């Protein structure tokens, strides 16, 4: 069964460093998403991406964040200058269509900022 | 602020009994609703989705939607210890691409 994959599974970084989280969405899916979950809290939407551009973003997704689809398979989330409060699980998701279609989640990247 | 509300639990249910999980949502324009299961330290795993008022059954799971009351529920029949997890209710908000999650209800099936 096709699935969303993410790398790395764990990332430890120093405050102020840049990190890039990588995702390979399900191959026939057109819509891609990033969510994050701070330990013990709810899953929060960050950004949605379609047709090589951001379709929606939350207030969390400020200028320190960017997304890119550098090739036909990868979808990346970059945090330019990490803060302690960026420590969380970051989930990539994808769906065939947008507008409320079912989203399938990857296994996540656990980011720890020291 | 568009919200999805769930009782955080824990909800303890004896093995073999029916577990009932509930959720309310604030955006009357929401059309699509989802139940995800999340084991500790893992990603959300889709259990069911529902778009229409009424019941939708899939194996041991039944999702129920009442748009007039803005209420979604998930019933798990013949509960198993492996059903012990956090159940996340989620709603698409007004045909946006994003879905909004509730905080989740921790379910504990007692052997």
CSV table of C-alpha atoms in Angstrom, one decimal:
chain,number,residue,atom,x,y,z
A,1,UNK,CA,0.0,0.0,0.0
A,2,UNK,CA,1.4,3.4,-0.9
A,3,UNK,CA,2.5,5.6,2.0
A,4,UNK,CA,4.0,8.9,2.8
A,5,UNK,CA,7.6,8.7,3.9
A,6,UNK,CA,9.7,11.2,5.9
A,7,UNK,CA,13.3,11.7,6.7
A,8,UNK,CA,15.0,12.0,9.1
A,9,UNK,CA,13.0,10.3,11.8
A,10,UNK,CA,14.8,12.3,14.4
A,11,UNK,CA,16.8,15.6,14.2
A,12,UNK,CA,18.7,17.3,16.9
A,13,UNK,CA,19.9,20.9,16.2
A,14,UNK,CA,21.2,23.9,18.0
A,15,UNK,CA,19.1,27.0,18.3
A,16,UNK,CA,19.6,29.3,15.4
A,17,UNK,CA,20.6,26.6,13.0
A,18,UNK,CA,18.7,25.8,9.8
A,19,UNK,CA,16.9,22.4,9.4
A,20,UNK,CA,15.3,20.8,6.3
A,21,UNK,CA,12.7,18.1,6.8
A,22,UNK,CA,12.0,15.9,3.9
A,23,UNK,CA,8.9,14.1,2.7
A,24,UNK,CA,8.0,11.9,-0.2
A,25,UNK,CA,4.2,12.1,-0.6
A,26,UNK,CA,2.1,9.3,-2.2
A,27,UNK,CA,2.9,9.3,-5.9
A,28,UNK,CA,-0.5,10.2,-7.4
A,29,UNK,CA,-1.3,12.8,-4.8
A,30,UNK,CA,-1.5,16.4,-5.7
A,31,UNK,CA,-1.9,18.2,-2.4
A,32,UNK,CA,0.8,18.3,0.3
A,33,UNK,CA,0.7,19.5,3.8
A,34,UNK,CA,2.9,20.0,6.9
A,35,UNK,CA,1.6,19.8,10.4
A,36,UNK,CA,3.3,19.9,13.7
A,37,UNK,CA,2.5,18.5,17.1
A,38,UNK,CA,4.3,19.8,20.2
A,39,UNK,CA,4.6,17.1,22.9
A,40,UNK,CA,1.2,16.6,24.6
A,41,UNK,CA,-0.6,19.1,22.4
A,42,UNK,CA,-2.9,18.9,19.4
A,43,UNK,CA,-1.8,18.4,15.8
A,44,UNK,CA,-1.6,21.9,14.2
A,45,UNK,CA,-1.8,22.8,10.6
A,46,UNK,CA,1.2,24.7,9.1
A,47,UNK,CA,0.9,24.9,5.4
A,48,UNK,CA,-0.7,23.4,2.3
A,49,UNK,CA,0.9,23.2,-1.1
A,50,UNK,CA,-0.6,22.6,-4.5
A,51,UNK,CA,0.6,23.1,-8.1
A,52,UNK,CA,4.0,24.3,-6.9
A,53,UNK,CA,2.7,27.1,-4.6
A,54,UNK,CA,1.4,27.6,-1.1
A,55,UNK,CA,-2.4,27.4,-1.1
A,56,UNK,CA,-2.9,28.2,2.6
A,57,UNK,CA,-0.7,28.8,5.7
A,58,UNK,CA,-1.4,29.2,9.4
A,59,UNK,CA,-0.1,32.0,11.6
A,60,UNK,CA,2.6,29.6,12.9
A,61,UNK,CA,4.1,29.5,9.4
A,62,UNK,CA,6.0,32.8,9.6
A,63,UNK,CA,9.0,34.0,7.6
A,64,UNK,CA,11.3,31.4,9.3
A,65,UNK,CA,9.5,28.6,7.5
A,66,UNK,CA,9.5,27.8,3.8
A,67,UNK,CA,8.4,24.8,1.7
A,68,UNK,CA,9.6,23.5,-1.6
A,69,UNK,CA,9.0,20.7,-4.1
A,70,UNK,CA,12.5,20.5,-5.5
A,71,UNK,CA,11.8,17.6,-7.8
A,72,UNK,CA,8.9,15.3,-8.8
A,73,UNK,CA,8.9,13.4,-5.6
A,74,UNK,CA,10.2,15.3,-2.6
A,75,UNK,CA,8.5,18.0,-0.5
A,76,UNK,CA,10.6,19.8,2.0
A,77,UNK,CA,10.0,22.1,5.0
A,78,UNK,CA,12.8,24.4,5.9
A,79,UNK,CA,13.1,26.2,9.2
A,80,UNK,CA,15.7,29.0,8.7
A,81,UNK,CA,16.7,29.8,12.3
A,82,UNK,CA,15.4,27.3,14.7
A,83,UNK,CA,14.0,28.4,18.1
A,84,UNK,CA,13.6,26.2,21.2
A,85,UNK,CA,9.8,26.4,20.7
A,86,UNK,CA,10.2,24.7,17.3
A,87,UNK,CA,10.8,21.4,19.1
A,88,UNK,CA,8.0,19.2,18.0
A,89,UNK,CA,6.9,16.3,15.8
A,90,UNK,CA,6.5,17.4,12.2
A,91,UNK,CA,4.2,15.4,10.0
A,92,UNK,CA,3.9,15.6,6.3
A,93,UNK,CA,0.6,14.6,4.7
A,94,UNK,CA,-0.8,14.3,1.2
A,95,UNK,CA,-4.1,13.9,-0.5
A,96,UNK,CA,-5.4,13.2,-4.0
A,97,UNK,CA,-7.5,16.3,-4.0
A,98,UNK,CA,-7.8,19.3,-1.7
A,99,UNK,CA,-10.9,20.9,-0.1
A,100,UNK,CA,-11.5,18.3,2.6
A,101,UNK,CA,-10.3,15.1,0.9
A,102,UNK,CA,-8.7,12.5,3.1
A,103,UNK,CA,-5.1,13.3,4.1
A,104,UNK,CA,-2.6,10.5,4.7
A,105,UNK,CA,0.1,11.2,7.2
A,106,UNK,CA,3.8,10.2,7.2
A,107,UNK,CA,5.5,8.8,10.2
A,108,UNK,CA,6.9,12.2,11.3
A,109,UNK,CA,10.2,13.8,12.1
A,110,UNK,CA,10.9,14.5,15.8
A,111,UNK,CA,12.8,17.8,15.9
A,112,UNK,CA,14.6,18.7,19.1
A,113,UNK,CA,16.1,22.2,19.3
A,114,UNK,CA,18.8,22.7,22.0
B,1,UNK,CA,-11.6,30.8,16.0
B,2,UNK,CA,-12.6,27.5,14.3
B,3,UNK,CA,-12.4,24.7,16.8
B,4,UNK,CA,-12.9,21.0,17.2
B,5,UNK,CA,-13.6,20.0,20.8
B,6,UNK,CA,-13.1,16.6,22.4
B,7,UNK,CA,-13.1,15.3,25.9
B,8,UNK,CA,-9.4,14.5,26.7
B,9,UNK,CA,-10.3,11.4,28.8
B,10,UNK,CA,-8.9,9.0,29.6
B,11,UNK,CA,-11.9,6.9,28.7
B,12,UNK,CA,-11.7,3.4,30.2
B,13,UNK,CA,-13.7,0.6,28.6
B,14,UNK,CA,-13.7,-3.1,29.3
B,15,UNK,CA,-12.5,-5.4,26.6
B,16,UNK,CA,-15.4,-6.5,24.4
B,17,UNK,CA,-17.5,-3.5,25.2
B,18,UNK,CA,-18.5,-0.6,23.0
B,19,UNK,CA,-16.3,2.5,23.2
B,20,UNK,CA,-18.0,5.8,22.3
B,21,UNK,CA,-16.0,8.8,21.4
B,22,UNK,CA,-17.5,12.2,20.8
B,23,UNK,CA,-16.5,15.5,19.2
B,24,UNK,CA,-18.1,18.8,18.4
B,25,UNK,CA,-17.0,21.4,15.8
B,26,UNK,CA,-17.6,25.1,15.6
B,27,UNK,CA,-17.7,25.8,11.8
B,28,UNK,CA,-21.2,25.1,10.5
B,29,UNK,CA,-19.7,25.2,7.0
B,30,UNK,CA,-17.5,22.1,7.6
B,31,UNK,CA,-18.3,19.3,5.2
B,32,UNK,CA,-15.7,16.6,5.9
B,33,UNK,CA,-14.9,14.9,9.2
B,34,UNK,CA,-12.2,12.4,10.1
B,35,UNK,CA,-11.3,10.1,12.9
B,36,UNK,CA,-7.6,9.3,13.3
B,37,UNK,CA,-6.0,7.0,15.7
B,38,UNK,CA,-2.6,8.0,17.2
B,39,UNK,CA,-0.4,5.7,19.3
B,40,UNK,CA,2.1,7.4,21.5
B,41,UNK,CA,5.0,8.8,19.6
B,42,UNK,CA,3.4,7.8,16.2
B,43,UNK,CA,1.7,9.6,13.4
B,44,UNK,CA,-2.1,9.9,13.0
B,45,UNK,CA,-3.6,6.9,11.2
B,46,UNK,CA,-6.9,7.4,9.4
B,47,UNK,CA,-9.7,5.2,10.8
B,48,UNK,CA,-12.8,6.7,9.2
B,49,UNK,CA,-14.1,9.7,7.3
B,50,UNK,CA,-17.7,10.8,7.0
B,51,UNK,CA,-19.3,13.5,4.8
B,52,UNK,CA,-23.0,12.8,5.1
B,53,UNK,CA,-25.4,13.0,8.0
B,54,UNK,CA,-26.1,9.6,9.6
B,55,UNK,CA,-24.0,6.6,10.3
B,56,UNK,CA,-21.2,5.0,8.4
B,57,UNK,CA,-19.9,1.6,9.3
B,58,UNK,CA,-16.6,0.0,8.6
B,59,UNK,CA,-15.9,-3.3,10.4
B,60,UNK,CA,-15.9,-2.7,14.1
B,61,UNK,CA,-16.1,1.1,13.6
B,62,UNK,CA,-19.1,3.3,13.1
B,63,UNK,CA,-18.9,7.0,12.6
B,64,UNK,CA,-21.9,9.2,13.2
B,65,UNK,CA,-22.5,12.7,12.0
B,66,UNK,CA,-25.2,15.2,13.0
B,67,UNK,CA,-24.6,18.5,11.1
B,68,UNK,CA,-27.6,20.2,12.8
B,69,UNK,CA,-26.0,19.6,16.2
B,70,UNK,CA,-22.4,19.9,14.9
B,71,UNK,CA,-21.6,16.6,16.4
B,72,UNK,CA,-19.5,13.7,15.3
B,73,UNK,CA,-19.0,10.4,17.1
B,74,UNK,CA,-17.0,7.2,16.7
B,75,UNK,CA,-18.2,3.9,18.1
B,76,UNK,CA,-15.8,1.0,18.5
B,77,UNK,CA,-17.6,-2.4,18.9
B,78,UNK,CA,-15.9,-5.4,20.6
B,79,UNK,CA,-13.1,-3.2,21.9
B,80,UNK,CA,-9.7,-4.8,21.9
B,81,UNK,CA,-6.6,-3.9,24.0
B,82,UNK,CA,-4.9,-2.9,20.7
B,83,UNK,CA,-7.6,-0.2,20.4
B,84,UNK,CA,-6.0,1.6,23.3
B,85,UNK,CA,-4.7,4.9,21.8
B,86,UNK,CA,-5.6,8.6,21.4
B,87,UNK,CA,-8.4,9.2,19.0
B,88,UNK,CA,-8.3,12.5,17.1
B,89,UNK,CA,-11.4,14.0,15.6
B,90,UNK,CA,-10.7,16.4,12.7
B,91,UNK,CA,-12.8,18.6,10.5
B,92,UNK,CA,-12.2,20.3,7.2
B,93,UNK,CA,-13.1,24.0,7.6
B,94,UNK,CA,-15.3,25.5,5.0
B,95,UNK,CA,-13.7,23.8,2.0
B,96,UNK,CA,-10.2,24.9,3.0
B,97,UNK,CA,-7.4,22.6,2.3
B,98,UNK,CA,-6.4,22.3,5.9
B,99,UNK,CA,-8.1,20.1,8.5
B,100,UNK,CA,-8.4,21.2,12.2
B,101,UNK,CA,-7.8,18.6,14.8
B,102,UNK,CA,-9.2,18.2,18.3
B,103,UNK,CA,-6.9,17.6,21.2
B,104,UNK,CA,-7.8,13.9,21.1
B,105,UNK,CA,-9.5,11.5,23.5
B,106,UNK,CA,-7.3,8.9,25.2
B,107,UNK,CA,-9.0,5.5,25.2
B,108,UNK,CA,-7.9,2.7,27.5
B,109,UNK,CA,-9.3,-0.8,26.9
B,110,UNK,CA,-9.2,-2.8,30.1
B,111,UNK,CA,-8.2,-6.5,29.5
